[in-house]
mmCIF file of C-alpha atoms and ligand atoms in Angstrom:
data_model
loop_
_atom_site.group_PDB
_atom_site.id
_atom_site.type_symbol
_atom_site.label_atom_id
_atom_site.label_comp_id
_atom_site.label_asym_id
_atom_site.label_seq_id
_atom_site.Cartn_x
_atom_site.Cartn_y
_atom_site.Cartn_z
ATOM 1 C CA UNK A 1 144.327 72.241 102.216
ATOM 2 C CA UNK A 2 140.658 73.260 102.212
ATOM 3 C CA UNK A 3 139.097 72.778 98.684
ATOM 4 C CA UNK A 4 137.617 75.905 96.793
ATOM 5 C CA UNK A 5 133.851 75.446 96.379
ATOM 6 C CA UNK A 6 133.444 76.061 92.689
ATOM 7 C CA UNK A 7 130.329 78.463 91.246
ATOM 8 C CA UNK A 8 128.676 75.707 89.994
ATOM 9 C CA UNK A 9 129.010 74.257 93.473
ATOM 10 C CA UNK A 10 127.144 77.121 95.146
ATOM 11 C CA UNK A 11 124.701 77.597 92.350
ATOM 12 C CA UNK A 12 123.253 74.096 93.000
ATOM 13 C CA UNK A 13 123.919 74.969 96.476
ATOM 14 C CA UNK A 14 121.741 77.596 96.886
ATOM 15 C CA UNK A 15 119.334 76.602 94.743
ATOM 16 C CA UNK A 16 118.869 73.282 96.576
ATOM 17 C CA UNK A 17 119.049 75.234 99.897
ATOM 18 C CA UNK A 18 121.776 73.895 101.096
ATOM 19 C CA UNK A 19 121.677 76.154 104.307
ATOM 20 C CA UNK A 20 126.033 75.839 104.358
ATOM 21 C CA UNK A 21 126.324 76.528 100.888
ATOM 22 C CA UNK A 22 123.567 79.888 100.738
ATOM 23 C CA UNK A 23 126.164 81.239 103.517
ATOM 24 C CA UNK A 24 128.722 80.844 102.073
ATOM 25 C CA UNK A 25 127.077 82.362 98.527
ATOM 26 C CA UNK A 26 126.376 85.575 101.030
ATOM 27 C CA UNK A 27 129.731 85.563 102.255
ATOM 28 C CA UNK A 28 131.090 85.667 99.058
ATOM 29 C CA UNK A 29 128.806 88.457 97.516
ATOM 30 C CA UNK A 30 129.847 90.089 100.926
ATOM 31 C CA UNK A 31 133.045 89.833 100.380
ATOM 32 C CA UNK A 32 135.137 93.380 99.567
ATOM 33 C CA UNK A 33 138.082 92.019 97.956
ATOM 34 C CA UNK A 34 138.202 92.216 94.048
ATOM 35 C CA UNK A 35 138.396 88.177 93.016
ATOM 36 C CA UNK A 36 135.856 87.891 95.270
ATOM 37 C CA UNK A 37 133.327 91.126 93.483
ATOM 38 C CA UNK A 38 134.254 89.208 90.050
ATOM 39 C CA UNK A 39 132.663 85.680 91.224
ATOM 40 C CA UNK A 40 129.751 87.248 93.102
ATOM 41 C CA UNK A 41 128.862 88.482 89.679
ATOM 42 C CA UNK A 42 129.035 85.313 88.067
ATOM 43 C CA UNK A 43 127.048 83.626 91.068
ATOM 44 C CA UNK A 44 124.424 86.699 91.263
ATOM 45 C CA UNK A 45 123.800 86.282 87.150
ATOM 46 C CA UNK A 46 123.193 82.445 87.623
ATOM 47 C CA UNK A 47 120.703 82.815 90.344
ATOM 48 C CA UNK A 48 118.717 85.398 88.888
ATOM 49 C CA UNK A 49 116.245 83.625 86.861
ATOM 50 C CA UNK A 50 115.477 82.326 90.278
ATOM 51 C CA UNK A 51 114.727 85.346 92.199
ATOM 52 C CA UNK A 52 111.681 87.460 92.643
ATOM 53 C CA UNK A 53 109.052 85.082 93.513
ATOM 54 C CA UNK A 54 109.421 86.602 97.514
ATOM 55 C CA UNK A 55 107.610 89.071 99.392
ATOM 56 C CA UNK A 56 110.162 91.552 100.545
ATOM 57 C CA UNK A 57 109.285 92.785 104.273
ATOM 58 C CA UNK A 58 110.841 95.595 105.722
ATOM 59 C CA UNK A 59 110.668 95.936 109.638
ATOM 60 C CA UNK A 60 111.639 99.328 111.404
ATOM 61 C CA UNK A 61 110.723 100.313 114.654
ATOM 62 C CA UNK A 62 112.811 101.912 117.178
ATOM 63 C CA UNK A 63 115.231 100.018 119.524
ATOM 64 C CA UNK A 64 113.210 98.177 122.100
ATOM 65 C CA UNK A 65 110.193 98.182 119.906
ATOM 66 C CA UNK A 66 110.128 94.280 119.596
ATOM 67 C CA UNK A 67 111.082 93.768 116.071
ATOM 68 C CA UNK A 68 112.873 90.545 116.726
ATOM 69 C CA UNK A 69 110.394 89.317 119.339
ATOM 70 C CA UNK A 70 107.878 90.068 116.501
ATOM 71 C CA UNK A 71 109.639 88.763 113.684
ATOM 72 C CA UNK A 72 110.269 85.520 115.854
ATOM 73 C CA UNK A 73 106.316 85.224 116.224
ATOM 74 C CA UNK A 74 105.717 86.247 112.920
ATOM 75 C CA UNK A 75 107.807 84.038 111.426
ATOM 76 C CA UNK A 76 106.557 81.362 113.373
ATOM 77 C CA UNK A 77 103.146 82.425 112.039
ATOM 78 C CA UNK A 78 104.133 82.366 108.532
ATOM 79 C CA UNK A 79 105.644 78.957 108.540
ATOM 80 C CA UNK A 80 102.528 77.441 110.303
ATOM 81 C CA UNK A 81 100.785 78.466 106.729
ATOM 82 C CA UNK A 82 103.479 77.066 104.859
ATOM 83 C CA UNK A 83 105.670 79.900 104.289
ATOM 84 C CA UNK A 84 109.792 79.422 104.037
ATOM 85 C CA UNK A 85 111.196 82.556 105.808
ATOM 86 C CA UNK A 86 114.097 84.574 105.529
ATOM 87 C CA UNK A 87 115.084 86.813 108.168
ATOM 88 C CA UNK A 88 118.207 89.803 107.154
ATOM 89 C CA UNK A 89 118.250 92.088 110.254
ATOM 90 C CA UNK A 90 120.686 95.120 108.704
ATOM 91 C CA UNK A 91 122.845 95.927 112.163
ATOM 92 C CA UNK A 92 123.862 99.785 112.308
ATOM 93 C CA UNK A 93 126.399 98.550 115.490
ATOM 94 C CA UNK A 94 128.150 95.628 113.197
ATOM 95 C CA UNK A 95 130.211 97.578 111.672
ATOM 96 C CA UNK A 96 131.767 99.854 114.913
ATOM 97 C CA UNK A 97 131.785 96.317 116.747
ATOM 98 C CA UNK A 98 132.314 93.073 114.460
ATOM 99 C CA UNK A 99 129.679 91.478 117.319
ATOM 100 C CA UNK A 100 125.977 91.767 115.580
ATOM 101 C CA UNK A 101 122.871 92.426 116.822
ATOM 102 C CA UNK A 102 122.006 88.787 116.518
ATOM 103 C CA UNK A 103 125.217 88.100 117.972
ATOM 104 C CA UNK A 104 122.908 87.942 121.131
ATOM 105 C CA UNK A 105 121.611 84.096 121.337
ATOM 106 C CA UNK A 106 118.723 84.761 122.767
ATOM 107 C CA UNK A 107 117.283 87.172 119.788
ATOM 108 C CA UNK A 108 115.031 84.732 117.698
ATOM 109 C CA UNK A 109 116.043 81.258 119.231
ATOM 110 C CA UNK A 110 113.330 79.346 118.098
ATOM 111 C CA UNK A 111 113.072 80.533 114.672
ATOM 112 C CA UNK A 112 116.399 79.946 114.371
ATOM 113 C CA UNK A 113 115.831 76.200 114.953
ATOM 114 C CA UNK A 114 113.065 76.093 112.482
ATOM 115 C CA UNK A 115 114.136 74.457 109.748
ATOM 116 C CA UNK A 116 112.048 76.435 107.132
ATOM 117 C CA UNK A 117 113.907 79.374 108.330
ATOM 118 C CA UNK A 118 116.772 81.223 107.859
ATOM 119 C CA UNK A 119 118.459 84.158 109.973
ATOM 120 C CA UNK A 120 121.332 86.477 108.834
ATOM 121 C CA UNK A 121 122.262 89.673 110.328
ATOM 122 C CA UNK A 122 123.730 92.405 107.222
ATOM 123 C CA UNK A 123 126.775 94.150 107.935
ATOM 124 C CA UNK A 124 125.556 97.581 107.446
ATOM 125 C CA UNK A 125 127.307 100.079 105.338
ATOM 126 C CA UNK A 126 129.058 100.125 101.988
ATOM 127 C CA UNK A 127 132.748 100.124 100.885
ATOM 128 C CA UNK A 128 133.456 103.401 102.257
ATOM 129 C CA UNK A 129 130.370 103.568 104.975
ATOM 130 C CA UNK A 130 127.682 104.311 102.344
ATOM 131 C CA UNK A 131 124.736 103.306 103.574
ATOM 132 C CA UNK A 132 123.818 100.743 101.703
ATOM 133 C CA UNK A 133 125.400 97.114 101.611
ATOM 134 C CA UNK A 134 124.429 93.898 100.114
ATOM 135 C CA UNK A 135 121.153 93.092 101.721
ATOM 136 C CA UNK A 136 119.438 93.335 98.499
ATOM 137 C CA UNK A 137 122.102 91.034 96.950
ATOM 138 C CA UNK A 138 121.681 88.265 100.084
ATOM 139 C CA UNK A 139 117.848 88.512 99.479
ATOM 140 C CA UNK A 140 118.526 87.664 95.944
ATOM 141 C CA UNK A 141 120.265 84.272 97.646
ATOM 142 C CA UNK A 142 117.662 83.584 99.721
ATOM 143 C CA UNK A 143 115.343 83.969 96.687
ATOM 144 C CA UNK A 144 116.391 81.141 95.003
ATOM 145 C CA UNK A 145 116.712 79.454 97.882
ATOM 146 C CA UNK A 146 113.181 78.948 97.661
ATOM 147 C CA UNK A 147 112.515 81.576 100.719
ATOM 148 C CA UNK A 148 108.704 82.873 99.964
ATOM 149 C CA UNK A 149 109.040 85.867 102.875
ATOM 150 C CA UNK A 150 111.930 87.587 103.621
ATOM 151 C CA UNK A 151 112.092 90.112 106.858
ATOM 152 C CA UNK A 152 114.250 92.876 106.271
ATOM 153 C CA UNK A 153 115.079 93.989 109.846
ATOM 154 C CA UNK A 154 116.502 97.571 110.404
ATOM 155 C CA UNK A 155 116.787 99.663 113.408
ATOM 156 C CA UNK A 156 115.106 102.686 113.508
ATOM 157 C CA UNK A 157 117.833 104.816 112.681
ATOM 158 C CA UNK A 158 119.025 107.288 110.117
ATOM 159 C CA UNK A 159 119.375 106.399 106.106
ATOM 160 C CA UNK A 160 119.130 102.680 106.627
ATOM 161 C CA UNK A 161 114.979 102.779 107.037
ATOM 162 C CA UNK A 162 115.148 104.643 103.559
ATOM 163 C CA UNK A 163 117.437 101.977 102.306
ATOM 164 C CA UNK A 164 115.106 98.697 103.829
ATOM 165 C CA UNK A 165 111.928 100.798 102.239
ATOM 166 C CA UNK A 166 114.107 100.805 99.202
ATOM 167 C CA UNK A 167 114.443 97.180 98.691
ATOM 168 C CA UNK A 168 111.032 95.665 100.045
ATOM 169 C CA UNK A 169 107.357 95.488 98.653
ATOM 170 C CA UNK A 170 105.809 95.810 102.392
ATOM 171 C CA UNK A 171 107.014 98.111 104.808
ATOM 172 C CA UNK A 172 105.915 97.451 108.606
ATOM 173 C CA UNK A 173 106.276 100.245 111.316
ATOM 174 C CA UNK A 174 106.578 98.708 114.806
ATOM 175 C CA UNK A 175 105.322 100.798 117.227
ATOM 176 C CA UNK A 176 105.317 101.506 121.231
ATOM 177 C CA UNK A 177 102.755 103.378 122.999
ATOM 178 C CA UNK A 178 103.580 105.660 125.074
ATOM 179 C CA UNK A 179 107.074 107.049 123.585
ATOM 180 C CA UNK A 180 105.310 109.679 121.416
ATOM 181 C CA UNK A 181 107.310 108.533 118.502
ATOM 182 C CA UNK A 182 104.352 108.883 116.566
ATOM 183 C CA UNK A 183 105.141 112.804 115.980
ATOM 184 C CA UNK A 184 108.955 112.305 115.842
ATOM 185 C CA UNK A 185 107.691 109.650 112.737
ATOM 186 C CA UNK A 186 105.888 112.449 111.027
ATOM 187 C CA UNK A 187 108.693 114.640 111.240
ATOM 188 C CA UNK A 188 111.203 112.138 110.336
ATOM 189 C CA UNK A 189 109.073 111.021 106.970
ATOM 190 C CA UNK A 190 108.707 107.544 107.830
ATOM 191 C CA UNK A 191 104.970 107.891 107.850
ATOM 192 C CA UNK A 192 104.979 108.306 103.948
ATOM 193 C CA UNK A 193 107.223 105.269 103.928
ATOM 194 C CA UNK A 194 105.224 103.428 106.012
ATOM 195 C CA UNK A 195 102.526 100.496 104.689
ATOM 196 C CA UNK A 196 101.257 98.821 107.625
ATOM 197 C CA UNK A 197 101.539 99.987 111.494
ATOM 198 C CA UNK A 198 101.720 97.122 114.545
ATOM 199 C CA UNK A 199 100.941 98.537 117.910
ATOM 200 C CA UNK A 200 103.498 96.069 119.760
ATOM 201 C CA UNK A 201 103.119 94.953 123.712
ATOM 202 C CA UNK A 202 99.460 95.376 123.763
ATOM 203 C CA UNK A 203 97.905 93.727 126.475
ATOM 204 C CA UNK A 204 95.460 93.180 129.167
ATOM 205 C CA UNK A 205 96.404 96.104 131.203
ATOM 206 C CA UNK A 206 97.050 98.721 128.708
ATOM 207 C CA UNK A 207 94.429 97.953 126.297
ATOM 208 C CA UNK A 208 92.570 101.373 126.590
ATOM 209 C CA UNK A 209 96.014 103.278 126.229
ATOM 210 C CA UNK A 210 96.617 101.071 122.832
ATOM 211 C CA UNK A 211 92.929 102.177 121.135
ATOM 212 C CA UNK A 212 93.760 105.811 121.962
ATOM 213 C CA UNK A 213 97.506 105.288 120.796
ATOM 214 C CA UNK A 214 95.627 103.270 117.632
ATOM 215 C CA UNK A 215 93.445 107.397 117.233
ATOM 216 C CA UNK A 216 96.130 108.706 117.265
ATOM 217 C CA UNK A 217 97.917 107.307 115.080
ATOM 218 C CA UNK A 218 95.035 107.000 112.755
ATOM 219 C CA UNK A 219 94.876 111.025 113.201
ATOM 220 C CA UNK A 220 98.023 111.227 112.085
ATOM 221 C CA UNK A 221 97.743 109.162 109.200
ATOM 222 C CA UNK A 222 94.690 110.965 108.103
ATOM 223 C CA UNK A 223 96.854 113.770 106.768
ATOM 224 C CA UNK A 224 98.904 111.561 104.796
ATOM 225 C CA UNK A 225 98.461 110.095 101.427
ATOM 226 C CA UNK A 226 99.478 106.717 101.039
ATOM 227 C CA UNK A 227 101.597 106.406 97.653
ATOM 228 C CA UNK A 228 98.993 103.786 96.735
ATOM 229 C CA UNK A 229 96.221 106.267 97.128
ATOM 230 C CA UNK A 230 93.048 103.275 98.116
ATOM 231 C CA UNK A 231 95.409 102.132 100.711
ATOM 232 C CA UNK A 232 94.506 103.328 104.211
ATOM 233 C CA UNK A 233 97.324 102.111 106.646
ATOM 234 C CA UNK A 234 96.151 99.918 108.791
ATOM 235 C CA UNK A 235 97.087 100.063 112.250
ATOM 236 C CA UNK A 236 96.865 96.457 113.913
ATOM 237 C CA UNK A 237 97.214 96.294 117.615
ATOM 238 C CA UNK A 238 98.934 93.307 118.979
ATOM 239 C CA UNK A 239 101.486 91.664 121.304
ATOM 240 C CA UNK A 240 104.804 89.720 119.796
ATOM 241 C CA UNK A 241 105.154 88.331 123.098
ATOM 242 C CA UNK A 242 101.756 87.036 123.487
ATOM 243 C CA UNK A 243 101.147 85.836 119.475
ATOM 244 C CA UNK A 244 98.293 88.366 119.265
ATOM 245 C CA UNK A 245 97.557 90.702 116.211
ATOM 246 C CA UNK A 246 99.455 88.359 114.048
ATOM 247 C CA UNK A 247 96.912 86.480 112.302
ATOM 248 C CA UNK A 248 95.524 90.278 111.218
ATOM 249 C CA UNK A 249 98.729 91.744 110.463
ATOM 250 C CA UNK A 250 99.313 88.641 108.283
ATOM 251 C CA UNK A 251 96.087 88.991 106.536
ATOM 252 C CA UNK A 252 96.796 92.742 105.929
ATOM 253 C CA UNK A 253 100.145 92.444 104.145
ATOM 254 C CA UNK A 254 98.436 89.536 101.807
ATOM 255 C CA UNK A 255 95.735 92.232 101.382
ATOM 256 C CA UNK A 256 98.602 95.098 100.721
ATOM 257 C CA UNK A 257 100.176 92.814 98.401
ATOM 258 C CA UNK A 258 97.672 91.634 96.461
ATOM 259 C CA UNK A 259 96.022 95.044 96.006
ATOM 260 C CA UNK A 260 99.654 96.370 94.526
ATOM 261 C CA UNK A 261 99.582 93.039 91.854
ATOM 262 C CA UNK A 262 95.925 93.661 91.073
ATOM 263 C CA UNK A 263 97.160 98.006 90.298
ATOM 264 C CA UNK A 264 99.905 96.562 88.600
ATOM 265 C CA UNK A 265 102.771 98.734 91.324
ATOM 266 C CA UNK A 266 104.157 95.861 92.471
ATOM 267 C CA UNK A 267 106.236 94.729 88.928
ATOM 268 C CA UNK A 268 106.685 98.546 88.440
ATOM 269 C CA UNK A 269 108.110 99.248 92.098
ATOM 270 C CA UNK A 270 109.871 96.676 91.868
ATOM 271 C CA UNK A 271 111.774 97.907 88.373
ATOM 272 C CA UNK A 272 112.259 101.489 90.075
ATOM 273 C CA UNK A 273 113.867 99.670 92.949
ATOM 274 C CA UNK A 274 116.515 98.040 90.840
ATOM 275 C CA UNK A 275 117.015 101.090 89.070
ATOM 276 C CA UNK A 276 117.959 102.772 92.262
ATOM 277 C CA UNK A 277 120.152 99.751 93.299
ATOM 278 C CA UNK A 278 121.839 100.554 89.905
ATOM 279 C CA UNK A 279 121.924 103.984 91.109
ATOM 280 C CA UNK A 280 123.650 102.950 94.233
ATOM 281 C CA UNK A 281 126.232 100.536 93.133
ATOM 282 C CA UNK A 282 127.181 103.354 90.283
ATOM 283 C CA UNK A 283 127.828 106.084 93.418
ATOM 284 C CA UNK A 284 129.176 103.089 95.524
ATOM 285 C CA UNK A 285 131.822 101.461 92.925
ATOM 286 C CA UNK A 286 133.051 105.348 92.032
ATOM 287 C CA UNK A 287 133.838 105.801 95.642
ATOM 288 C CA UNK A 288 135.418 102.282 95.624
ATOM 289 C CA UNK A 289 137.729 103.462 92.355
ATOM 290 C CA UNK A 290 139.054 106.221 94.890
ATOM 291 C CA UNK A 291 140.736 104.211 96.498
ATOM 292 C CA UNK A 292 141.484 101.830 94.183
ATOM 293 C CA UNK A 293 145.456 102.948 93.485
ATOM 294 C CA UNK A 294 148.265 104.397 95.886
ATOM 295 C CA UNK A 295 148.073 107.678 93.762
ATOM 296 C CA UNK A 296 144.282 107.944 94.007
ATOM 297 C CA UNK A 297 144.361 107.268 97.585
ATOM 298 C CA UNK A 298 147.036 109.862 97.762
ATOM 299 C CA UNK A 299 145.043 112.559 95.918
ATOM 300 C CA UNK A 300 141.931 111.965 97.284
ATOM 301 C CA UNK A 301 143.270 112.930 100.870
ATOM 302 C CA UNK A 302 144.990 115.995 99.347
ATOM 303 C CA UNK A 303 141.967 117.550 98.250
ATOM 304 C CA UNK A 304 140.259 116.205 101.099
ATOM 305 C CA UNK A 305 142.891 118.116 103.289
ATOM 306 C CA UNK A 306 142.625 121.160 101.216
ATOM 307 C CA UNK A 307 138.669 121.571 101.571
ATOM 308 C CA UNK A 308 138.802 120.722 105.240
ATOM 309 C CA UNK A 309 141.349 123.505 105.569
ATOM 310 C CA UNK A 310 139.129 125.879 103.644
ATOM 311 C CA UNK A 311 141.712 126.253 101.315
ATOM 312 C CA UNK A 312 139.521 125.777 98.927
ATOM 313 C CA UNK A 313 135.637 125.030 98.258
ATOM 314 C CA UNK A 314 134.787 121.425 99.102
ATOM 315 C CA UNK A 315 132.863 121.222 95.694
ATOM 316 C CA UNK A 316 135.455 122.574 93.458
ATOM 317 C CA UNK A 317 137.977 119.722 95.488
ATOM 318 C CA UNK A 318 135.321 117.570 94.999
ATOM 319 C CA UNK A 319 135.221 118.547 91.386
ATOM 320 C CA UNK A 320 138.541 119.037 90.569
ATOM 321 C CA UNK A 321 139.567 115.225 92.277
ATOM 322 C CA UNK A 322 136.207 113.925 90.112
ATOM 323 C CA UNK A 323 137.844 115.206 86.931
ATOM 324 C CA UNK A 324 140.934 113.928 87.339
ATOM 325 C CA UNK A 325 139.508 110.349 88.485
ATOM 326 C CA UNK A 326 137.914 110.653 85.282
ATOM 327 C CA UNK A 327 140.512 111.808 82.640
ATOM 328 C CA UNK A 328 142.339 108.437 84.183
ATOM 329 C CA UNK A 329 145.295 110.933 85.315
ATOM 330 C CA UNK A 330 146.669 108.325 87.484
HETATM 331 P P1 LIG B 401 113.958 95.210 119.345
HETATM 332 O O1 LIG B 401 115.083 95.987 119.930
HETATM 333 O O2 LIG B 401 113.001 96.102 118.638
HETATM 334 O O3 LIG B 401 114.384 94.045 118.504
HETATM 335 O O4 LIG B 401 113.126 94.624 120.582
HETATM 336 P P2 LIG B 401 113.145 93.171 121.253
HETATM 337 O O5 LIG B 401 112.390 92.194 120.423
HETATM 338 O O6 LIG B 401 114.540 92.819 121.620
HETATM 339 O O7 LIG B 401 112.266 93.433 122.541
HETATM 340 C C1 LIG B 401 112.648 94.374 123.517
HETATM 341 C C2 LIG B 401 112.005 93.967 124.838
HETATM 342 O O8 LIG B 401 110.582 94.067 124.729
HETATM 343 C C3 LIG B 401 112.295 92.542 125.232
HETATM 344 O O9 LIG B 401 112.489 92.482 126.613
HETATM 345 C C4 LIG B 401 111.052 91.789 124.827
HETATM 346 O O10 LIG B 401 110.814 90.631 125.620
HETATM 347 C C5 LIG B 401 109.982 92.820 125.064
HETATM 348 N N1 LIG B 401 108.819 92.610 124.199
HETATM 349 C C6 LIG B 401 108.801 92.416 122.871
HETATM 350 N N2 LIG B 401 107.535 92.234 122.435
HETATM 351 C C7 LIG B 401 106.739 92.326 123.512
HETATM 352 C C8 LIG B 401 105.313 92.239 123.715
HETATM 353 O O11 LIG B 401 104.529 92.028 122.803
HETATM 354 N N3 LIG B 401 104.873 92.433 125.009
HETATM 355 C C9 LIG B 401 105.719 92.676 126.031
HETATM 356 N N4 LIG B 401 105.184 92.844 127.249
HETATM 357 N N5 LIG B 401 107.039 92.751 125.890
HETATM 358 C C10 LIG B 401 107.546 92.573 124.648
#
């Protein structure tokens, strides 16, 4: 028989970045089932004294974009000055298909191999498809694990760019030219979310279309305030593929980070994130008590039933079910 890896075990595990051990620490605060919740607790409280000493980079961009080709470079980049990276690439698809994003061998080979990094794709969505999941939790691992960047990877998609802005200090907007998803980003609010812009695939031959792209963009961004109001987003032009733009982009997000330590935002945004993690795991661990008995389960699809058939109001079922959970009728 296999033997249980104590706490203690993956404590000194991850601490000593034991690359076997942190997985197994992330599978574990992955982990749905209720023994499982009670030891990632135990694990998460040990390693906390540990944590925080990252920067927390979150990396949207639309599919095709070149996040990983850019995170690949980038990372590359950021070990050459002596960085440890952490890559968590949050994977809307993982959780239709249990294949991954990075399931793909061919997305971030070499970094993979690169012994100060460290690559693990987040299955996306909560216990009962929230949007958020443990990626804030596994970044917490990697933490302690001495990691000094972590890349938060999400696809351009719905609530999960709110919930990567959520948990990092940087955000990065990877950008095409040519798709016009530079309106479509206005409308969709990203641009307020947004730190830093990276024109990706900019190259010899389309040069001139990148520095009007780059106006436009800039255009844009001139009607926006940044939430750090002396912070003009810079838009870096660049090319993953050919390791251009990344020495600038680099600088930048030093620049962007120190400026928020010298303000004093970077402590505080970080205590306003937590508080909306707390936030989340409050909304998250109610949902979970729904189903957490036969007769909850049971009367949680009765009301369901009844406000789908318009029987009633959905938010006096919603009520009504919320009272009861609460009055511990079952
Ligand atoms: P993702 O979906 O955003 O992760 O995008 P990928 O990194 O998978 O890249 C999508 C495609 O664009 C791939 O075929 C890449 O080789 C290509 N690509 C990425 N970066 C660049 C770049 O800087 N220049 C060019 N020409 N192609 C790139």
């Amino acid at each position: 028989m296999k033997k249980r890896i104590s706490i203690e075990e993956l404590v000194l595990g991850v601490k000593s970045n034991n690359i076997r051990l942190l997985g197994k620490a992330i599978s574990l605060v992955e982990s749905k089932k209720p023994e499982h919740r009670e030891q990632a607790e135990i694990l998460l409280k040990e390693i906390l004294p540990y944590t925080g000493q990252s920067v927390r980079i979150g990396i949207t961009g639309v599919p095709g974009a070149g996040k990983s080709t850019f995170i690949e470079s980038f990372g590359k980049y950021a070990i050459a000055q002596g960085k440890k990276v952490a890559v968590l690439a949050i994977d809307p698809s993982s959780s239709l298909n249990q294949g991954s994003i990075l399931g793909d061998k061919t997305r971030m080979e070499e970094l993979a191999k690169d012994p100060n990094a460290f690559i693990r794709p987040s299955p996306s969505g909560g216990f009962l498809g929230g949007v958020a999941n443990t990626t804030f939790e596994t970044m917490l691992l990697c933490e302690a694990a001495g990691y000094d960047l972590i890349l938060i990877e999400t696809v351009g998609v719905g609530q999960s760019e709110v919930m990567v802005a959520d948990i990092s200090d940087v955000f990065l907007y990877l950008k095409v030219m040519g798709t016009g998803d530079e309106l479509q980003g206005i409308k969709r609010g990203i641009m307020e979310m947004v730190d830093l812009i990276f024109i990706n695939k900019v190259e010899e031959e389309n040069i001139t279309l990148a520095k009007n792209t780059k106006l436009e963009l800039m255009r844009a961004l001139y009607f926006i305030t940044h939430k750090i109001e002396d912070w003009k987003v810079p838009v870096v032009l660049g090319s993953a593929l050919e390791n251009k733009g990344l020495q600038e982009i680099y600088q930048k997000i030093t620049e962007f980070v120190a400026l928020k330590k010298k303000k004093n935002i970077f402590d505080v945004e970080r205590k306003i994130q937590a508080e909306k993690r707390f936030e989340y795991w409050v909304k998250e661990l109610i949902l979970a008590r729904t189903q957490s008995s036969e007769a909850l389960k049971k009367a949680y699809l009765e009301h369901k039933k009844s406000a789908s058939e318009l029987e009633r109001n959905p938010i006096s079922e919603a009520q009504s079910f919320v009272n009861k959970l609460f009055k511990k009728e079952f």
